[in-house]
Short mmCIF file of C-alpha atoms and ligand atoms in Angstrom, two decimals:
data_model
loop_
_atom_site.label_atom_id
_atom_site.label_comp_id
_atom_site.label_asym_id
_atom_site.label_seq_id
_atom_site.Cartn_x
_atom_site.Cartn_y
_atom_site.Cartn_z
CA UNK J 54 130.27 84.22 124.45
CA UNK J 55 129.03 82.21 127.50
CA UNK J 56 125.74 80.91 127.34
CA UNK J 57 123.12 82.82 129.04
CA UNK J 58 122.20 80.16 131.94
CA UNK J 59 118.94 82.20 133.54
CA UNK J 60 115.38 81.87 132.39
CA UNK J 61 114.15 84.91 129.89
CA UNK J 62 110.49 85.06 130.02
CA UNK J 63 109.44 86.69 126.46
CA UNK J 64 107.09 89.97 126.29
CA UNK J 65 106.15 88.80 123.08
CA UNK J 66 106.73 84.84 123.10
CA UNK J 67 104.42 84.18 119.87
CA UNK J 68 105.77 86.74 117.86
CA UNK J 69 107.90 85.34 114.69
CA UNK J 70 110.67 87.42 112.45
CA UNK J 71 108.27 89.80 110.40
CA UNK J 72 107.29 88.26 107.36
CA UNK J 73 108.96 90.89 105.49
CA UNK J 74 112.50 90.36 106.89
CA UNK J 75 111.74 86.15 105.53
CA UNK J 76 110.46 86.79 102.44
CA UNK J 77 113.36 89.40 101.03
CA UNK J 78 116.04 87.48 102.62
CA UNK J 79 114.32 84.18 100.57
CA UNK J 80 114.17 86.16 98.02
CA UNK J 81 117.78 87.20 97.82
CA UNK J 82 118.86 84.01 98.29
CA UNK J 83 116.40 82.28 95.72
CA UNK J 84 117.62 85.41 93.45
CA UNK J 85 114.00 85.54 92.38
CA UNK J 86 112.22 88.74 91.70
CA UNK J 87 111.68 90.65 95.08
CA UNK J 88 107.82 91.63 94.65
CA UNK J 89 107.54 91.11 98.34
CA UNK J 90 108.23 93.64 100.93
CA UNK J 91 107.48 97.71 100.09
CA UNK J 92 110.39 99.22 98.78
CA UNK J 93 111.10 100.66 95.30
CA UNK J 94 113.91 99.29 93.31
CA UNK J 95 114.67 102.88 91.58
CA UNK J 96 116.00 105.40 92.85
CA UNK J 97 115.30 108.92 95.08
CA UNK J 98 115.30 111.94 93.31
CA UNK J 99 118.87 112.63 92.64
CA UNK J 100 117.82 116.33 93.78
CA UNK J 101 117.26 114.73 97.40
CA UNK J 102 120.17 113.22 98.01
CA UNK J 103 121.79 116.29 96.67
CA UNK J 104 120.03 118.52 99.03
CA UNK J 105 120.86 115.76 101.78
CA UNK J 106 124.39 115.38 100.99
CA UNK J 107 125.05 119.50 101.07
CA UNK J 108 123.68 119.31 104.78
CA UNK J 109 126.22 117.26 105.94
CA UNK J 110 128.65 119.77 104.11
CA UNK J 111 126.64 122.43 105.61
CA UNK J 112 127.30 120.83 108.86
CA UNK J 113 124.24 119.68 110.34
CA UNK J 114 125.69 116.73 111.58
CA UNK J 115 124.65 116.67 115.42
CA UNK J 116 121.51 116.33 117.20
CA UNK J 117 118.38 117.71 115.40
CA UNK J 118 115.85 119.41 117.67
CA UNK J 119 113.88 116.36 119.74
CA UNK J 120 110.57 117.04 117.96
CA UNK J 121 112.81 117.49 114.78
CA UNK J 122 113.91 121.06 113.15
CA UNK J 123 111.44 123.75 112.74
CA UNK J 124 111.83 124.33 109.04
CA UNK J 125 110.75 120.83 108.32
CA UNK J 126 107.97 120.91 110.55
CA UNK J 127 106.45 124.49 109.35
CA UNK J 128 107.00 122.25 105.47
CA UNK J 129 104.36 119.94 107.09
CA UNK J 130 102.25 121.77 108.19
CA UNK J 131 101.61 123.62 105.23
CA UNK J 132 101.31 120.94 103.49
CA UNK J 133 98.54 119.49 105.46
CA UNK J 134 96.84 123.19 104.68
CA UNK J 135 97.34 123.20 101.01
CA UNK J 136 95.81 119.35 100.72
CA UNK J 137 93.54 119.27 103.57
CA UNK J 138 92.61 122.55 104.38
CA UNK J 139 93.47 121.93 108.42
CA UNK J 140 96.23 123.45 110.38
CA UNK J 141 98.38 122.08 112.59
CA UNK J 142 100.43 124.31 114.72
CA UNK J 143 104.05 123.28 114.05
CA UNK J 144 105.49 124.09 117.30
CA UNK J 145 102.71 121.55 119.34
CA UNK J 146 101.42 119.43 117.46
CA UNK J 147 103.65 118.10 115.06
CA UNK J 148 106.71 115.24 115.38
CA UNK J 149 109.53 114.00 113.30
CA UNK J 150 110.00 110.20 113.49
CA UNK J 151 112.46 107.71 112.66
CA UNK J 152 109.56 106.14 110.13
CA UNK J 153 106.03 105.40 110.74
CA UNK J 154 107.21 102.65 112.51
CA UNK J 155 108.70 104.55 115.30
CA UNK J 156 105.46 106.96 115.41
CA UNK J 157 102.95 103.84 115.31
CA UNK J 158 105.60 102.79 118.31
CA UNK J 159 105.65 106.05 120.05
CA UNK J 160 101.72 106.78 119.81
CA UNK J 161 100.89 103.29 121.28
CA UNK J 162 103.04 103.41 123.94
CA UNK J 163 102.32 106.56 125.25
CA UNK J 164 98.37 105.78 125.17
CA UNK J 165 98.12 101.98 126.05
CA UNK J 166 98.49 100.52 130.20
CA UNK J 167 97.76 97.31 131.25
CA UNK J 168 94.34 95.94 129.87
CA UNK J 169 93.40 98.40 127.38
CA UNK J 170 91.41 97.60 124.26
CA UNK J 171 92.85 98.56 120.99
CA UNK J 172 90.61 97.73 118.35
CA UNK J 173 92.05 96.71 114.86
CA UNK J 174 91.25 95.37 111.50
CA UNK J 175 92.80 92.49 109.97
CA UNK J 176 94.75 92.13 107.32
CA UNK J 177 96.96 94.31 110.26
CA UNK J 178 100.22 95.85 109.15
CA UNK J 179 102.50 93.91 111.35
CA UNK J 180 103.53 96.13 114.01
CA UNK J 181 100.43 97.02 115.23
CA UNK J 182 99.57 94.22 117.42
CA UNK J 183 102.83 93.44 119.52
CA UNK J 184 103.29 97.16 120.10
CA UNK J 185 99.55 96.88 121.83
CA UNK J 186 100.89 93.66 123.57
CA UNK J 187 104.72 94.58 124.96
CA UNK J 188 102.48 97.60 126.84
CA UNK J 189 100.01 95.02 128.48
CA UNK J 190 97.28 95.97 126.10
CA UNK J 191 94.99 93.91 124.07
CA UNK J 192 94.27 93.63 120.36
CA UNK J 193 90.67 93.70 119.49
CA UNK J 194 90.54 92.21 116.33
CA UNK J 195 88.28 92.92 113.79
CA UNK J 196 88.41 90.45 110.80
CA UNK J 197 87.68 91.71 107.07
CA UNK J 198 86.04 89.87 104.47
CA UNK J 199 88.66 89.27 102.21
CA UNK J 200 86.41 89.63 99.09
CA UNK J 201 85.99 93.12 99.71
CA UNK J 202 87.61 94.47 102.83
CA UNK J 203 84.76 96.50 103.73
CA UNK J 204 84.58 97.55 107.88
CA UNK J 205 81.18 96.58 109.60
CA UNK J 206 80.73 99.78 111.82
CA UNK J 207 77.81 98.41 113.33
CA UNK J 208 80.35 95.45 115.10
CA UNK J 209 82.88 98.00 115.65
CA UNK J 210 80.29 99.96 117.60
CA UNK J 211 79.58 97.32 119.55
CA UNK J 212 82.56 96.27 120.66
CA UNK J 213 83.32 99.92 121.61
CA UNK J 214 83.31 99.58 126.13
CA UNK J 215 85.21 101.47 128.77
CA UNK J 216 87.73 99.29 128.25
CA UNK J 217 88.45 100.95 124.87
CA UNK J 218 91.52 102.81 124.71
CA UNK J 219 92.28 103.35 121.36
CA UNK J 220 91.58 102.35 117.30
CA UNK J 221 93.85 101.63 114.69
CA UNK J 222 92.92 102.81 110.87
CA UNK J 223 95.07 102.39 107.91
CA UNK J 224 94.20 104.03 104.86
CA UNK J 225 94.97 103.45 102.19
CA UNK J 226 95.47 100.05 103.12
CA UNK J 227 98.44 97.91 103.39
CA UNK J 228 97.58 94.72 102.16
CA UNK J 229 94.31 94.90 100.32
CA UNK J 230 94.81 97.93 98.36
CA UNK J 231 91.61 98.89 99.44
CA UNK J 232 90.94 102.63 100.62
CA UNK J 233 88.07 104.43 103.52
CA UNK J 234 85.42 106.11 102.08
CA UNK J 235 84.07 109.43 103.48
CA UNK J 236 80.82 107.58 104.28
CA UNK J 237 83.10 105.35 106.06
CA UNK J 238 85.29 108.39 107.79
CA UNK J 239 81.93 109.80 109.07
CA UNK J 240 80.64 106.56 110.42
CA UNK J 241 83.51 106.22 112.49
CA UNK J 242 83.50 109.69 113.37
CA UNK J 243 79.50 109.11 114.79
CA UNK J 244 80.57 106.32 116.70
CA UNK J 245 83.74 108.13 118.39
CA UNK J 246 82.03 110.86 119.37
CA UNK J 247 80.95 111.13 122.44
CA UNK J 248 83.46 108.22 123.83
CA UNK J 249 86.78 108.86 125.32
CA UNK J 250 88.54 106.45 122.26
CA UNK J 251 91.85 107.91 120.90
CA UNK J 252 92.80 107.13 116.91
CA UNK J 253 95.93 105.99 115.41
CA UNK J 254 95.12 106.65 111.63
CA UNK J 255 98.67 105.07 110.01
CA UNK J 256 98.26 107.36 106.41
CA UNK J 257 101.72 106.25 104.92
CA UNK J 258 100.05 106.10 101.53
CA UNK J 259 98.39 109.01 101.49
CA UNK J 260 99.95 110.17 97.82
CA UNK J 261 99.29 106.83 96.68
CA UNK J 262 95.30 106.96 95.51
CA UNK J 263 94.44 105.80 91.99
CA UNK J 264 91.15 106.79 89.59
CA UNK J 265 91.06 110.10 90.86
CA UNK J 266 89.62 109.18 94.25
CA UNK J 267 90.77 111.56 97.39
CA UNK J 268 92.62 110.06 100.39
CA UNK J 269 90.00 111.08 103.54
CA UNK J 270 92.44 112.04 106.11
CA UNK J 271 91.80 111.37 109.80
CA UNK J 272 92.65 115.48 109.99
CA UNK J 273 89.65 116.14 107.54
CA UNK J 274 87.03 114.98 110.37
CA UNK J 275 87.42 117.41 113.35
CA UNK J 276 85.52 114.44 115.62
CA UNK J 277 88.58 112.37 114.75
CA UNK J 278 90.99 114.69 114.39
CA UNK J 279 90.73 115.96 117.86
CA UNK J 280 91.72 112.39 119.33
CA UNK J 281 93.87 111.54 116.34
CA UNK J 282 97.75 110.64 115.61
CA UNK J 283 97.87 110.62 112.39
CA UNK J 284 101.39 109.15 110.98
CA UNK J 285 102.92 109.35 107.71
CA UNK J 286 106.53 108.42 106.23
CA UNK J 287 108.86 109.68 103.46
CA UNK J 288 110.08 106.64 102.75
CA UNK J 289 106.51 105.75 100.91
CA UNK J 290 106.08 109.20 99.11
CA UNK J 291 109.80 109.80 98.26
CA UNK J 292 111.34 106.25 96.98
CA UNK J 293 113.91 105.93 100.47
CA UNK J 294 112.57 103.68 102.98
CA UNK J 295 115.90 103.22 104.12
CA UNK J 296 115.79 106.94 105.61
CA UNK J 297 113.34 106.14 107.94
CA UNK J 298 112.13 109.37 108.26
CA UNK J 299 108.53 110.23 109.53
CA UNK J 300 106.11 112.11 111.13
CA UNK J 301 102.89 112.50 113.58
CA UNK J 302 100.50 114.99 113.89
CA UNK J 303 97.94 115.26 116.78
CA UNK J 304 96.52 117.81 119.01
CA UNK J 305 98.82 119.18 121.17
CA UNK J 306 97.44 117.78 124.57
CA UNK J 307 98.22 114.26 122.87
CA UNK J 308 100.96 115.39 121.30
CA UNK J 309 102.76 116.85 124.45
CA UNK J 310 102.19 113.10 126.11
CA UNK J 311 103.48 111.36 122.40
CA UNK J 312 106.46 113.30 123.02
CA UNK J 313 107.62 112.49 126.77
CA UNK J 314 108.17 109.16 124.90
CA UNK J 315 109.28 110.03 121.84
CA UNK J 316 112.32 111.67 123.76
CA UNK J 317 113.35 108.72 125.24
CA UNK J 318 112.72 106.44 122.62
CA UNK J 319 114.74 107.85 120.19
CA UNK J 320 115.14 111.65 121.44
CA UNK J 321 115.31 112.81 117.55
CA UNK J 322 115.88 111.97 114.33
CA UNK J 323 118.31 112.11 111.85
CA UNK J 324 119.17 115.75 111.22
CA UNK J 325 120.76 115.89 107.89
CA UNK J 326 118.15 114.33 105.58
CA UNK J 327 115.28 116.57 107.87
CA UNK J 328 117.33 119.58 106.29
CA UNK J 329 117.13 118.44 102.70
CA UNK J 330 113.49 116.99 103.32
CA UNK J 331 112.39 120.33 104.43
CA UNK J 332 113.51 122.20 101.22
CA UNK J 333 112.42 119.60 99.30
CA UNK J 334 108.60 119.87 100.56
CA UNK J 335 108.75 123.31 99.22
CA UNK J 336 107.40 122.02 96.06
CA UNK J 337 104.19 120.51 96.47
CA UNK J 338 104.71 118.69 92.92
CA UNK J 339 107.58 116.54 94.28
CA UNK J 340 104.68 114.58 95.94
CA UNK J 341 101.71 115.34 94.34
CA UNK J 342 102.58 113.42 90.59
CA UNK J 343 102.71 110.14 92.96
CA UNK J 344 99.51 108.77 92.23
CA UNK J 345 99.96 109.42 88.64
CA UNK J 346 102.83 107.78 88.95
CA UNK J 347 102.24 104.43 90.64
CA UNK J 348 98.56 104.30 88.87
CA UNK J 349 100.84 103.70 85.65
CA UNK J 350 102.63 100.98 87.25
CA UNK J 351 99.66 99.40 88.49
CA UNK J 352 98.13 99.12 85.19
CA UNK J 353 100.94 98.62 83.36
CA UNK J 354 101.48 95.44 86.04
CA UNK J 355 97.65 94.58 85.71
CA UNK J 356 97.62 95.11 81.70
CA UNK J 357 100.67 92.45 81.69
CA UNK J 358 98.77 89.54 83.58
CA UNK J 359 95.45 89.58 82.69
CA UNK J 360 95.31 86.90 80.83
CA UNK J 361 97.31 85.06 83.68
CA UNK J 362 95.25 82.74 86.22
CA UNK J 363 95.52 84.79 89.17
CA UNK J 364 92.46 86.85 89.83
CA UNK J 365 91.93 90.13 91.10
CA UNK J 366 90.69 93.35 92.21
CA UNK J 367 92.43 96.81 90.98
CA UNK J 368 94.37 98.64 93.73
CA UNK J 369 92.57 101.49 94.91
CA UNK J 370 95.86 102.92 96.78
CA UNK J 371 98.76 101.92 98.19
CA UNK J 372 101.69 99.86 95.83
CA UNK J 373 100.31 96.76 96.78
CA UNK J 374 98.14 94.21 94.69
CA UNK J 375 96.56 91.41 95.75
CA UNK J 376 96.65 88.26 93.15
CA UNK J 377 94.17 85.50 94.24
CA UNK J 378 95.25 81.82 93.17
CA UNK J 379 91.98 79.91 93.90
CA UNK J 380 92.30 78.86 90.13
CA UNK J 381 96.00 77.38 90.87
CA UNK J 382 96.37 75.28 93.56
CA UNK J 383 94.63 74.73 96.80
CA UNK J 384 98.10 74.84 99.07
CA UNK J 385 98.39 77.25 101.56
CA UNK J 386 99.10 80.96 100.66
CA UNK J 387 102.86 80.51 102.76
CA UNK J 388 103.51 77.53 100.64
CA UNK J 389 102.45 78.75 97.44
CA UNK J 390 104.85 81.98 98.30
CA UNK J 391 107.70 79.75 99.56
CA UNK J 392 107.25 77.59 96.45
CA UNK J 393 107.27 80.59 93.75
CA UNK J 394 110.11 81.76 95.34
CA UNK J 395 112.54 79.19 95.41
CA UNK J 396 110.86 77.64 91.98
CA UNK J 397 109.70 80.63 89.68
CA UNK J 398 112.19 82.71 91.16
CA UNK J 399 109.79 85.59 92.15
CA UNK J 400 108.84 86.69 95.64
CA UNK J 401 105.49 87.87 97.24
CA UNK J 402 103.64 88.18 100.81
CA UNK J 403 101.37 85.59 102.17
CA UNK J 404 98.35 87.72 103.11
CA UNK J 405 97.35 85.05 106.13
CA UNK J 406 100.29 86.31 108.40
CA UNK J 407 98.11 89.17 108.75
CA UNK J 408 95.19 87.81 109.15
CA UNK J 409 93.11 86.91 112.82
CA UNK J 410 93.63 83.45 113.46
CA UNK J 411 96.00 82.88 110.08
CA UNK J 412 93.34 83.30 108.02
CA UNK J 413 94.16 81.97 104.56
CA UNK J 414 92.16 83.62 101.80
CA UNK J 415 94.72 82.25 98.91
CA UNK J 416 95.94 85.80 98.59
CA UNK J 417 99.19 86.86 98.02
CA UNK J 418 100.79 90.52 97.68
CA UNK J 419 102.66 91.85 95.34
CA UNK J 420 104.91 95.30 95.77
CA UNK J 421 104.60 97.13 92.14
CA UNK J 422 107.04 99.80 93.49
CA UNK J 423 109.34 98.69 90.58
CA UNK J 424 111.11 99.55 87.17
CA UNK J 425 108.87 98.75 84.20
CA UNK J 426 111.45 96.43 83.64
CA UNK J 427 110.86 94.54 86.90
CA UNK J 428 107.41 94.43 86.18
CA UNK J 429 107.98 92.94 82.85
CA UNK J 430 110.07 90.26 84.15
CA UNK J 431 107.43 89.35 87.31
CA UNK J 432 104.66 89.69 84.92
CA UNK J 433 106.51 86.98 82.26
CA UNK J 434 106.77 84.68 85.31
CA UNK J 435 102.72 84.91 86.47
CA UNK J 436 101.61 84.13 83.13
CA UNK J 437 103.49 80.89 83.22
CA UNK J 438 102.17 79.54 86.80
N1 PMP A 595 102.34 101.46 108.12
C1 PMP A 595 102.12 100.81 106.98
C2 PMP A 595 100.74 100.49 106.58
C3 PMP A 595 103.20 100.43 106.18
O1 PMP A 595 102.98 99.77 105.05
C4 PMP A 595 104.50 100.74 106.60
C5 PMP A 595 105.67 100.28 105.79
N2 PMP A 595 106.06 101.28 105.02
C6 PMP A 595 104.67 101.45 107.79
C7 PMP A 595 103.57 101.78 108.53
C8 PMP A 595 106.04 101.80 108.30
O2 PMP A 595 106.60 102.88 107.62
P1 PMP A 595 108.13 103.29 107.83
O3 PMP A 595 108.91 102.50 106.86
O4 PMP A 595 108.16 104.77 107.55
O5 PMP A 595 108.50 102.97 109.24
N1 LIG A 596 105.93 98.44 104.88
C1 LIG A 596 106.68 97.49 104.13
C2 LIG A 596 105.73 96.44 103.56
O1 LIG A 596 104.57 96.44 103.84
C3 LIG A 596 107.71 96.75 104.92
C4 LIG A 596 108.41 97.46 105.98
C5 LIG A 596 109.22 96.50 106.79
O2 LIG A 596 109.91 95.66 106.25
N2 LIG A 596 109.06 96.55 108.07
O3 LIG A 596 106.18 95.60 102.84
#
């Protein structure tokens, strides 16, 4: 290939491979335990991929609708009725995605010009910011305490301005764990009120809420939910993140504009495993036993390495845990993950990559999405450090 002899000029010149891509890959090669980037190492329902592999059979092997087929979107909306009580008309205000990526993507773009304010909290899931940045907008950051992750909304409020465009919520929340109270839901919903500021609420772990606390959806607030996209992914709730399969809901007027991009970002999405996800949504069981399920893990994790010397704070959602290592070494949180890696053999996130200005609480993340097994073996490895 000839080398490219003109100058590129980055959109996005500060922006590194995602954390998640380094850490696997160092994981894989390390062969340590991969408790670092969120993905299950068990399988999907073997009912799924059933249901998936008989549409291809069946033929549906071409171009799904572009706001993706009807049957899966009616599946959706019901199912925000029978949890949330709100409809959401599936023929306007609903959207299949490749992922919540591609929805988070979508929403931005079609909201954000050239010097708009998009306020979000940090720890950020990674693709918030540079999807605010590659459309000329900026990131307002809001920095957590990382003892408790509780949002000031009297600093929100005041960094609300005509500038504002949009806010980004993510509960619950991808690192901490932690999860938005109702008190918290209606705060934000006093300040948005009377302002013009659009919501992304990213609810990918909606099913994924432990000690019988209730996930406080964006669509349960009708001050929110009439400027809210509200995304969501299979790939959390039904052990395939490699589908990357999605969806957004949002008023139709937004959801009219979300979709002038959405068609030329990806147009739609893949048709066969819509069919099987569709029939599979039919019983509300197949995601409701989630919570149930990953609390077990979470305590069976936590149970394992108490006695270890990381510290911590229960996950209240999500199938992420934090483990603090104040008690073990004062190095930075990507050297202490680097270092149990290629040493201990088992992999986790350095929590300052999301963080404003690299912030480096000595908090690292682990992914309990595993087999009891894999659990076992992480767990034997943290009581040794
Ligand atoms: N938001 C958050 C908070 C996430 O943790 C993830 C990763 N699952 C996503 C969005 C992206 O989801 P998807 O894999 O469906 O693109
Ligand atoms: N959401 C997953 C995580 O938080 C990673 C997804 C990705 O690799 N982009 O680990």
């Amino acid at each position: 290939m000839p080398t490219y002899k003109h100058r590129f000029q980055s959109k996005l010149p500060e922006v590194p491979q995602s954390i998640f891509s380094v850490m696997s890959a160092l994981a894989h090669k390390e062969n340590a335990v991969n408790l670092s980037q969120g993905f299950p190492d068990f399988e999907s329902d073997s009912k799924l991929i059933q249901m998936v592999n008989n549409a291809m059979i069946n033929g549906k092997n071409q171009y799904a609708p572009m706001p993706g087929i009807f049957s899966l979107r009616r599946a959706i909306s019901e199912k925000m009725e029978l949890l949330y009580g709100v409809s959401y008309n599936p023929e306007t205000e609903i959207t299949v995605t490749a992922g919540a990526t591609q929805a988070i993507f979508t929403a931005i773009a079609a909201s954000v010009k050239k010097d708009d304010e998009v306020i979000i909290f940090k720890p950020a899931y990674d693709c918030y910011q540079p999807t605010i940045e590659l459309f000329g907008g900026k990131a307002i950051s809001v920095q957590l305490n990382p003892e408790d992750f509780k949002i000031d909304w009297e600093l929100v409020k005041s960094l609300i301005s005509d500038r504002t465009k949009m806010i980004i919520i993510n509960t619950p929340h991808n690192p901490s764990g932690r999860i938005l109270s109702k008190q918290d839901m209606l705060q934000l919903e006093a300040i948005l009120q009377n302002t013009n500021v659009l919501l992304l609420s990213d609810e990918v772990y909606e099913h994924i809420i432990f000690d019988e606390e209730q996930h406080q959806s964006a669509a349960l607030f009708p001050a929110l939910a009439e400027r809210a996209f509200i995304v969501a992914s299979f790939g959390k709730t039904f052990h395939n993140t490699g589908w990357k399969t999605g969806y957004c809901l949002a008023p139709a007027a937004l959801m009219k504009e979300f979709q002038k991009v959405h068609q030329f970002n990806v147009f739609s999405v893949n048709h066969p495993t819509q069919v099987a996800l569709a029939e599979y949504l039919k019983t509300p069981n197949n995601y409701l036993h989630l919570s149930n399920f990953y609390q077990q893990k979470r305590d069976l994790f936590l149970s394992l390495i108490k006695d270890s010397c990381f510290t911590f704070v229960p996950s209240k959602g999500t199938y992420f845990q934090l483990l603090n290592f104040k008690n073990i070494t004062n190095e930075t949180d990507v050297d202490f993950a680097i270092r149990l890696t290629k040493e201990h053999k088992i992999a986790s996130i350095p929590i300052s990559v999301f963080n404003e200005a690299g912030l480096d609480s000595k908090n690292l993340r682990f992914c309990f999405a595993k087999t009891d097994e894999t659990l076992k073996q992480a767990a034997a490895i943290l009581c040794k450090i």
